[in-house]
N, CA, C and O atoms as a MOPAC input file, in Angstrom:
PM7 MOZYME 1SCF
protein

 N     27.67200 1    25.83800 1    18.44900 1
 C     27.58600 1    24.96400 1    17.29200 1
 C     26.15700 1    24.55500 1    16.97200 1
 O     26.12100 1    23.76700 1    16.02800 1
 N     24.94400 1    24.86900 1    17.49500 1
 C     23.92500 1    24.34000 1    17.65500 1
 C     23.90400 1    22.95900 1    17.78400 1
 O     24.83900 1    22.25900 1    18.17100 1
 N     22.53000 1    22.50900 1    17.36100 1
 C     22.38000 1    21.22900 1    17.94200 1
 C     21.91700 1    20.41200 1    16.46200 1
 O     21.63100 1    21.02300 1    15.43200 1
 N     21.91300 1    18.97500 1    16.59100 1
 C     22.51600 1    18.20100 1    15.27000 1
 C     21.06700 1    18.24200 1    14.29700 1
 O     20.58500 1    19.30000 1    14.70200 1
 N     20.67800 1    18.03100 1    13.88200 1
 C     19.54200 1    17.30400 1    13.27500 1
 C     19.05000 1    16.10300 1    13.69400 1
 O     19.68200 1    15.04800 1    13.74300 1
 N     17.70500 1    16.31200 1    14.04900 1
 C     16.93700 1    14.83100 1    14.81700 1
 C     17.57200 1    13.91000 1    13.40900 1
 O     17.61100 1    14.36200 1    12.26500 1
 N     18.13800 1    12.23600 1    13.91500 1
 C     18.03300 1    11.31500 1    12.99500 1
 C     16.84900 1    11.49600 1    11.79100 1
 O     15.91200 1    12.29400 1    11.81000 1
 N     17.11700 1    10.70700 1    10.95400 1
 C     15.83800 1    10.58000 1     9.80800 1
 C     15.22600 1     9.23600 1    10.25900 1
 O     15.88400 1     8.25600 1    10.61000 1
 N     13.92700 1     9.31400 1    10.20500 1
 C     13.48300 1     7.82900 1    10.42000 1
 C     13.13400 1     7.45900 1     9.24900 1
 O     12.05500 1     8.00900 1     9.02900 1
 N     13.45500 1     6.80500 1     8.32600 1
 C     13.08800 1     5.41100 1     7.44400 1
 C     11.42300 1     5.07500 1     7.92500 1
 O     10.96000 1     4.65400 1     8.98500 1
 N     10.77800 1     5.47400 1     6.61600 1
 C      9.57400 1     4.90700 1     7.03600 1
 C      9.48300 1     3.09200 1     6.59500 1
 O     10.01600 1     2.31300 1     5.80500 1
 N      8.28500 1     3.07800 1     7.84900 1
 C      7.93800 1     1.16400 1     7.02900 1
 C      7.75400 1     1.05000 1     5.81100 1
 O      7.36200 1     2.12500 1     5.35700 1
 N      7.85300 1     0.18800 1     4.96800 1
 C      7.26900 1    -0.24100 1     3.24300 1
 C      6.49900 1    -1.14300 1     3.88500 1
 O      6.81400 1    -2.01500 1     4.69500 1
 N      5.18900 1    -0.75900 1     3.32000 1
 C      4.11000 1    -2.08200 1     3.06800 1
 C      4.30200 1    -2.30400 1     1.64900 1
 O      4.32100 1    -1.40500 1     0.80800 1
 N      4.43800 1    -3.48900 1     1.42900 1
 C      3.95700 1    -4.30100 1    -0.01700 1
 C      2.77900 1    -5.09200 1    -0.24700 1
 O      2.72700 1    -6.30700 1    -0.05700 1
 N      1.51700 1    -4.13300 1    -0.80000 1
 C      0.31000 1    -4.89900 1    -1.07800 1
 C      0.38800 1    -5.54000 1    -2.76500 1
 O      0.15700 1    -5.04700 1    -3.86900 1
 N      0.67800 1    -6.40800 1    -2.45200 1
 C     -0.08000 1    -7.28700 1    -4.05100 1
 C     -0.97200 1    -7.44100 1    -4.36500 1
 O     -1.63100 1    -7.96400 1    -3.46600 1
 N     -1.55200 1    -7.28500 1    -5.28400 1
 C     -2.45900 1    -7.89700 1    -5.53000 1
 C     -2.79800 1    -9.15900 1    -6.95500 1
 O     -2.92300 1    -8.71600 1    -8.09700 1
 N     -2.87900 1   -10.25900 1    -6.76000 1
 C     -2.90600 1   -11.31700 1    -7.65600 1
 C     -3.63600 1   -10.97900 1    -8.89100 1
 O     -4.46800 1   -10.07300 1    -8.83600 1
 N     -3.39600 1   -11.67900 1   -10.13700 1
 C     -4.18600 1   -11.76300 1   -11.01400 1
 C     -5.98700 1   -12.07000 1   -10.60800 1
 O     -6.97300 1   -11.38200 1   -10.87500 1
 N     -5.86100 1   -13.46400 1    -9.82700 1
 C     -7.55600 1   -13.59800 1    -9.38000 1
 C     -7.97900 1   -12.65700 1    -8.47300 1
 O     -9.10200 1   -12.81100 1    -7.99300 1
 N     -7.23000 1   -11.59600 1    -8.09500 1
 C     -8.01400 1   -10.71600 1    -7.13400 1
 C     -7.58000 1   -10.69200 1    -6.03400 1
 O     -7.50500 1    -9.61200 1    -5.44800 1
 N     -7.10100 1   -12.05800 1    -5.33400 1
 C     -6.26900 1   -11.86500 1    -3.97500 1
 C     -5.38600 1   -10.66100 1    -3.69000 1
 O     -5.02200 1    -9.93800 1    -4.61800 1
 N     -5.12200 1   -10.48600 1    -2.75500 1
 C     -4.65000 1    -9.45600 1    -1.66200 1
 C     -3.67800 1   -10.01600 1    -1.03200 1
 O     -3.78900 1   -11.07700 1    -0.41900 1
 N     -2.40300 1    -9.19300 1    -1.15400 1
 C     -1.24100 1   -10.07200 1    -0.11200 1
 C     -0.56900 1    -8.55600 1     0.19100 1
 O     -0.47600 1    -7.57200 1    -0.54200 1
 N     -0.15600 1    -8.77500 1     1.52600 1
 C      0.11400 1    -7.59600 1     2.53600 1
 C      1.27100 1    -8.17300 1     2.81700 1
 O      1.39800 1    -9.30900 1     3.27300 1
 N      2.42600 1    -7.16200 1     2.46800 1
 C      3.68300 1    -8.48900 1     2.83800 1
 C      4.00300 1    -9.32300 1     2.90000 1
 O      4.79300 1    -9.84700 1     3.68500 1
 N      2.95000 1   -10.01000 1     1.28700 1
 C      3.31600 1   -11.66500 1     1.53700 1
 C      2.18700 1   -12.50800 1     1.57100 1
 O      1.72600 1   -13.45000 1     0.92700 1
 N      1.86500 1   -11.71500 1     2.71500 1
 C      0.43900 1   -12.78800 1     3.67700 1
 C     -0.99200 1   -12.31900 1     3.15300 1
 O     -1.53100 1   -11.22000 1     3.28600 1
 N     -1.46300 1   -13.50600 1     2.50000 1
 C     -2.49600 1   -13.59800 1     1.93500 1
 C     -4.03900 1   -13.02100 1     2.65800 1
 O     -4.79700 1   -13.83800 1     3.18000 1
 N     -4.37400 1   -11.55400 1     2.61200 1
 C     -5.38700 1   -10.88300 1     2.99300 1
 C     -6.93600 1   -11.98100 1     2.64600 1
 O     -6.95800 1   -12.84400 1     1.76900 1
 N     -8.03100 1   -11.67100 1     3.51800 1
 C     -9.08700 1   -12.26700 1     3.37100 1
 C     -9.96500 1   -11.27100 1     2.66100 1
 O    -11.13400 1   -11.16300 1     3.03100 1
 N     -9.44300 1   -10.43500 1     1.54100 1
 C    -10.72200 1    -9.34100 1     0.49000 1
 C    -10.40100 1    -7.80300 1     1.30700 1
 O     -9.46600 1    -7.66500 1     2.09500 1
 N    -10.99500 1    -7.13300 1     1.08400 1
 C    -10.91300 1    -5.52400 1     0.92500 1
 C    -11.77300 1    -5.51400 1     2.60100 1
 O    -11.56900 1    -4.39700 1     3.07700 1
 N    -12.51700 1    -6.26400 1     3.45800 1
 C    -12.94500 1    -6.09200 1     4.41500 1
 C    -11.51700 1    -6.47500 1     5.44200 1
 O    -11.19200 1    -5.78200 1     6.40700 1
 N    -10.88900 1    -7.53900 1     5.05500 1
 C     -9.83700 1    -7.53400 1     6.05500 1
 C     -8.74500 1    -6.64000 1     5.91500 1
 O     -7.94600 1    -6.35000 1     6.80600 1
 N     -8.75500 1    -6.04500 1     4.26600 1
 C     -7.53400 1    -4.95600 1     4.42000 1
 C     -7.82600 1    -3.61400 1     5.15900 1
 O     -7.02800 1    -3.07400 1     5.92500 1
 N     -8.78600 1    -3.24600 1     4.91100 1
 C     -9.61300 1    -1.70400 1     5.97100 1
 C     -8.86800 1    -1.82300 1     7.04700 1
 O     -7.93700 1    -1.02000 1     6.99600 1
 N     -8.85900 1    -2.80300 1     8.49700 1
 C     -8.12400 1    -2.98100 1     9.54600 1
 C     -6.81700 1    -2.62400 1     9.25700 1
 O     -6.30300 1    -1.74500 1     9.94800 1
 N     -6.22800 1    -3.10500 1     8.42800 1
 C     -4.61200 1    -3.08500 1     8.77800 1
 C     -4.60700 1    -1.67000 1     7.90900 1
 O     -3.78400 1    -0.83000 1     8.27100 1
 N     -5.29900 1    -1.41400 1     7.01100 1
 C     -5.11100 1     0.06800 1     6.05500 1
 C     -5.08000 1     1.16200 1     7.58900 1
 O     -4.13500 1     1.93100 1     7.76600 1
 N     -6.13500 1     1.07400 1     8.49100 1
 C     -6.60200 1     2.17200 1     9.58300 1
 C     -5.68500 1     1.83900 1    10.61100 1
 O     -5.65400 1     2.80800 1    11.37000 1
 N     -4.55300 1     0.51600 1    11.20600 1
 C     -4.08000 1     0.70800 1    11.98900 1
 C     -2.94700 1     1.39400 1    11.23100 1
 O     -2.52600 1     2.34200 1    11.89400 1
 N     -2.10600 1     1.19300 1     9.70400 1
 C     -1.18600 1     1.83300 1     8.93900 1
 C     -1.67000 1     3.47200 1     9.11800 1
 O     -0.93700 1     4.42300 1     8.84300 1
 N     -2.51000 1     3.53900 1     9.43200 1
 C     -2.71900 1     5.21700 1     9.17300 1
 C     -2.18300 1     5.87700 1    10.51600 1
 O     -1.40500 1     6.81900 1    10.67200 1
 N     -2.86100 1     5.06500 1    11.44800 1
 C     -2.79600 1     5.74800 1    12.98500 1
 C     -1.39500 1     5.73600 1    13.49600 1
 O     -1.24300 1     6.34500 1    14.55500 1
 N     -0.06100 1     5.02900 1    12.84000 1
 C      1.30000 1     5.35300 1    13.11000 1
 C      1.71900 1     6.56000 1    12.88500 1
 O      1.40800 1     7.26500 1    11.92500 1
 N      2.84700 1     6.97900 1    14.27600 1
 C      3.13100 1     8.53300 1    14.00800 1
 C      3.76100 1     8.53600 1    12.45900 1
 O      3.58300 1     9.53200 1    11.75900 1
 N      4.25800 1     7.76600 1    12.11800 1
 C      5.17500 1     7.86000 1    10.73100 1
 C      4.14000 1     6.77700 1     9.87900 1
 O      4.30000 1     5.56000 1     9.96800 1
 N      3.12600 1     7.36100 1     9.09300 1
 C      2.78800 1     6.33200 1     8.11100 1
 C      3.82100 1     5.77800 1     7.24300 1
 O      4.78000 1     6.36600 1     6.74300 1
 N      3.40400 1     4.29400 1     7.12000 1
 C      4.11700 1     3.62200 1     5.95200 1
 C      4.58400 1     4.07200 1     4.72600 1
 O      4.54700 1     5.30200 1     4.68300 1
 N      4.99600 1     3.57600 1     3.74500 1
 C      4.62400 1     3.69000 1     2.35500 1
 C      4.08700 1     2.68700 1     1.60200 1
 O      4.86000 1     1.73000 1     1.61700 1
 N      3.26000 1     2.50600 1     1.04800 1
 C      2.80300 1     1.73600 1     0.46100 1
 C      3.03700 1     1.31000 1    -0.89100 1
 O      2.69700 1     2.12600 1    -1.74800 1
 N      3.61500 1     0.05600 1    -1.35300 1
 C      3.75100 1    -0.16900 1    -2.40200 1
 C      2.66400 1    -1.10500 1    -3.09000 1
 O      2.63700 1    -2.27600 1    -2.71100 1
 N      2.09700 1    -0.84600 1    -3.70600 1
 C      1.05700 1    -1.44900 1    -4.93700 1
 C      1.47200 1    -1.69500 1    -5.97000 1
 O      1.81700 1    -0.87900 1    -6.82500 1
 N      1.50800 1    -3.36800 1    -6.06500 1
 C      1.79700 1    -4.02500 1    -6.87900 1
 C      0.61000 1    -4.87600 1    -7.67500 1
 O      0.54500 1    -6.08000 1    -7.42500 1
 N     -0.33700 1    -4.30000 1    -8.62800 1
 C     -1.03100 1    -5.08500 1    -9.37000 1
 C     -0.32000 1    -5.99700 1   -10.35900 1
 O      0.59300 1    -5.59500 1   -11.07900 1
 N     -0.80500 1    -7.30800 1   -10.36000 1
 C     -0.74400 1    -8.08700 1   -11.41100 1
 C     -1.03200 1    -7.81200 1   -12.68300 1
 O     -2.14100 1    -7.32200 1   -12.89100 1
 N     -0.23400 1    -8.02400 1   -13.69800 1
 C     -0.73800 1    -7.32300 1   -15.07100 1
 C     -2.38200 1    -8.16000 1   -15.35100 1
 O     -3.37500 1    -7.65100 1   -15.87200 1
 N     -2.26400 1    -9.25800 1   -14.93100 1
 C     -3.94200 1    -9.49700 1   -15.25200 1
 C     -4.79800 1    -9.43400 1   -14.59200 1
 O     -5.94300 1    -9.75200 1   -14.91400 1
 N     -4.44500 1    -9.00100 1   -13.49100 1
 C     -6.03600 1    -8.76800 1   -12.57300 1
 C     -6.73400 1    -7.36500 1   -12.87300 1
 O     -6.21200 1    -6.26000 1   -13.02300 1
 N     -8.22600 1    -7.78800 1   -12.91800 1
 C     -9.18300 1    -6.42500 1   -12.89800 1
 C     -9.09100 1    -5.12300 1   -12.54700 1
 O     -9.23900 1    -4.84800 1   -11.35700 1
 N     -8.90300 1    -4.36300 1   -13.23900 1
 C     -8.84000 1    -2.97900 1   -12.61100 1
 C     -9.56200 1    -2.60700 1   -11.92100 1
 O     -9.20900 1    -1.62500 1   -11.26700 1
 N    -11.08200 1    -3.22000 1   -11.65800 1
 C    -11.91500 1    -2.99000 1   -10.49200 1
 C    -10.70100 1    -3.47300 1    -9.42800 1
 O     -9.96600 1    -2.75800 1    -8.74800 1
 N    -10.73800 1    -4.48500 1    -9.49600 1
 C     -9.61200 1    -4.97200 1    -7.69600 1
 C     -9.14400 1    -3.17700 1    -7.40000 1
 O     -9.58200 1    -2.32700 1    -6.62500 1
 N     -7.75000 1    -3.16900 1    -8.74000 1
 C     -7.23600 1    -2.28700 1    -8.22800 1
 C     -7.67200 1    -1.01400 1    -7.46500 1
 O     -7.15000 1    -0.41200 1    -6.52600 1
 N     -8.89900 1    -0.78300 1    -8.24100 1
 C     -9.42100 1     0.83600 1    -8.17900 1
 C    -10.04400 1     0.39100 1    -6.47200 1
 O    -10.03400 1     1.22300 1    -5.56400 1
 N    -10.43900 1    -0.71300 1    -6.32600 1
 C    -10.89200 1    -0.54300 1    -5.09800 1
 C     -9.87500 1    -0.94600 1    -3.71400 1
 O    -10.05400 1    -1.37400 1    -2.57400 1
 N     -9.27300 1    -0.72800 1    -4.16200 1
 C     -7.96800 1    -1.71800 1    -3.12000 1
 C     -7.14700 1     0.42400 1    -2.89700 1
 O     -7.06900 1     1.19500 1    -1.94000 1
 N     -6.84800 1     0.48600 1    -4.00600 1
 C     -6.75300 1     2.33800 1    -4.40700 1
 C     -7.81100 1     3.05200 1    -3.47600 1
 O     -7.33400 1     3.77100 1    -2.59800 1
 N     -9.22100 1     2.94600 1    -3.55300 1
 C     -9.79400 1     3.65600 1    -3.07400 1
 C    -10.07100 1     3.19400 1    -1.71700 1
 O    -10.48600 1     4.14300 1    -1.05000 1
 N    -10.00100 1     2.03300 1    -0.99600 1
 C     -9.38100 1     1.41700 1     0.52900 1
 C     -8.20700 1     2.46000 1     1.13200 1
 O     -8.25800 1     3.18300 1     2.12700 1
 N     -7.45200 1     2.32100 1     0.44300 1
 C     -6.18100 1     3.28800 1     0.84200 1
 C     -6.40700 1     4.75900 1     0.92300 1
 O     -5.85600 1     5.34400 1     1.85500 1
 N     -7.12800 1     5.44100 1     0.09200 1
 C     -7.80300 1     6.55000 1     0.33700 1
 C     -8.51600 1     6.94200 1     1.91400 1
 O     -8.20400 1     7.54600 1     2.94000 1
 N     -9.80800 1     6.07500 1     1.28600 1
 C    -10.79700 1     6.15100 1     2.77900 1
 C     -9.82700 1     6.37400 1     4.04700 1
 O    -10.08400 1     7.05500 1     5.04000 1
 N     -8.54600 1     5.57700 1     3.76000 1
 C     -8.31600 1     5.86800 1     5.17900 1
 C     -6.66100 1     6.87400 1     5.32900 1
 O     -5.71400 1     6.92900 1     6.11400 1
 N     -6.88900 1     7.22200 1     4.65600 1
 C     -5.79700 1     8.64700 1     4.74100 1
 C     -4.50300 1     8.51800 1     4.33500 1
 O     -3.70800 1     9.45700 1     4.35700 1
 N     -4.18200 1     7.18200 1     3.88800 1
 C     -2.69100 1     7.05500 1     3.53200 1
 C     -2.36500 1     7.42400 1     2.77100 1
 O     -2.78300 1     6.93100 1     1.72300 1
 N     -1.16200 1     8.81100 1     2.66200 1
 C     -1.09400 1     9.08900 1     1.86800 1
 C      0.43600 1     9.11400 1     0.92000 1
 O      0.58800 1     9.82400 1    -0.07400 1
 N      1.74500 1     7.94900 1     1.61700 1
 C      2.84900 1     7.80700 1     1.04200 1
 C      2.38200 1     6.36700 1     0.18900 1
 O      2.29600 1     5.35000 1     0.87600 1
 N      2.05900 1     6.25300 1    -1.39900 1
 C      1.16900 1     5.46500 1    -2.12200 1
 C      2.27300 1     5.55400 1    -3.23200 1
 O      2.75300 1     6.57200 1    -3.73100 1
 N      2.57900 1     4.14100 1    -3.51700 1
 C      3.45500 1     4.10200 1    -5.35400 1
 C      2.53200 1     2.56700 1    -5.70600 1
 O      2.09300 1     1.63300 1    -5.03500 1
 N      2.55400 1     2.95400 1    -7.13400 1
 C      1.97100 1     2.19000 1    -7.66500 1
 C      2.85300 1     1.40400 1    -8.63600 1
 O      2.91900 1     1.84000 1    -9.78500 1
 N      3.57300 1     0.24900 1    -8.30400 1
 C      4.75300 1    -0.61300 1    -8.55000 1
 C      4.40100 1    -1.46400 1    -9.79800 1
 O      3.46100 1    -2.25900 1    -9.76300 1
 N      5.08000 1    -1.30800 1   -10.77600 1
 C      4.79300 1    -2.30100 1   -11.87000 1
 C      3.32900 1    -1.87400 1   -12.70800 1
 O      2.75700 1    -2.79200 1   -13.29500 1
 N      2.90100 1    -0.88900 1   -12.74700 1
 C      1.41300 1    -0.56400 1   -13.04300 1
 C      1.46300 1    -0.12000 1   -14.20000 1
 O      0.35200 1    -0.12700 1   -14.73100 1
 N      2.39300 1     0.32700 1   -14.92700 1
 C      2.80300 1     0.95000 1   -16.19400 1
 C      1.20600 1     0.47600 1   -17.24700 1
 O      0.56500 1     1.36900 1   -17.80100 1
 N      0.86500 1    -0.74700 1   -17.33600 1
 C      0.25100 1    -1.39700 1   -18.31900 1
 C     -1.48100 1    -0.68600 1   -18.08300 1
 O     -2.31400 1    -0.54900 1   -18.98000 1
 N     -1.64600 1    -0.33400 1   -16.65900 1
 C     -2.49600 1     0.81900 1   -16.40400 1
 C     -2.24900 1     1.74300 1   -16.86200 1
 O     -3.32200 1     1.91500 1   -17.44000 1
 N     -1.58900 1     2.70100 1   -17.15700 1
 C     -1.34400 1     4.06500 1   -17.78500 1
 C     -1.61200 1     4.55500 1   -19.20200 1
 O     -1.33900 1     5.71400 1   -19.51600 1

């Protein structure tokens, strides 16, 4: 009969927000700027199963934030990335 199929693992969801003024929230919890997200972006990478990341910009915050909060996530290899509610970017 062979043998079954390994389970599926469900990857983690991260939910990064980001506020109209620019703040950063990582599940919630209010990040200290783009230097404290790097850490948790590089330990999210180094899991055998990366996350997914959901990005949620505020319709009024700067598209600089975004592009650089975007290009944070880059630098460090993550590459399961949706960009939640962003339509007003497009």
């Amino acid at each position: 009969q062979g043998n079954p199929p390994p389970p599926l693992v469900e990857p983690e969801v991260v939910r990064i927000h980001i506020e109209a003024d620019g703040a950063i929230l990582w599940n919630g919890e209010t990040v200290a700027g783009l230097a404290a997200l790097e850490p948790r972006l590089a330990a999210a990478a180094a899991q055998a199963v990366q996350p997914e990341l959901h990005v949620r910009p505020d319709r009024a915050v700067q598209y600089d934030t975004v592009a650089a909060v975007m290009a944070a996530i880059q630098r460090n290899q993550l590459t399961k990335i949706g960009l939640v509610g962003a339509e007003q970017f497009l």
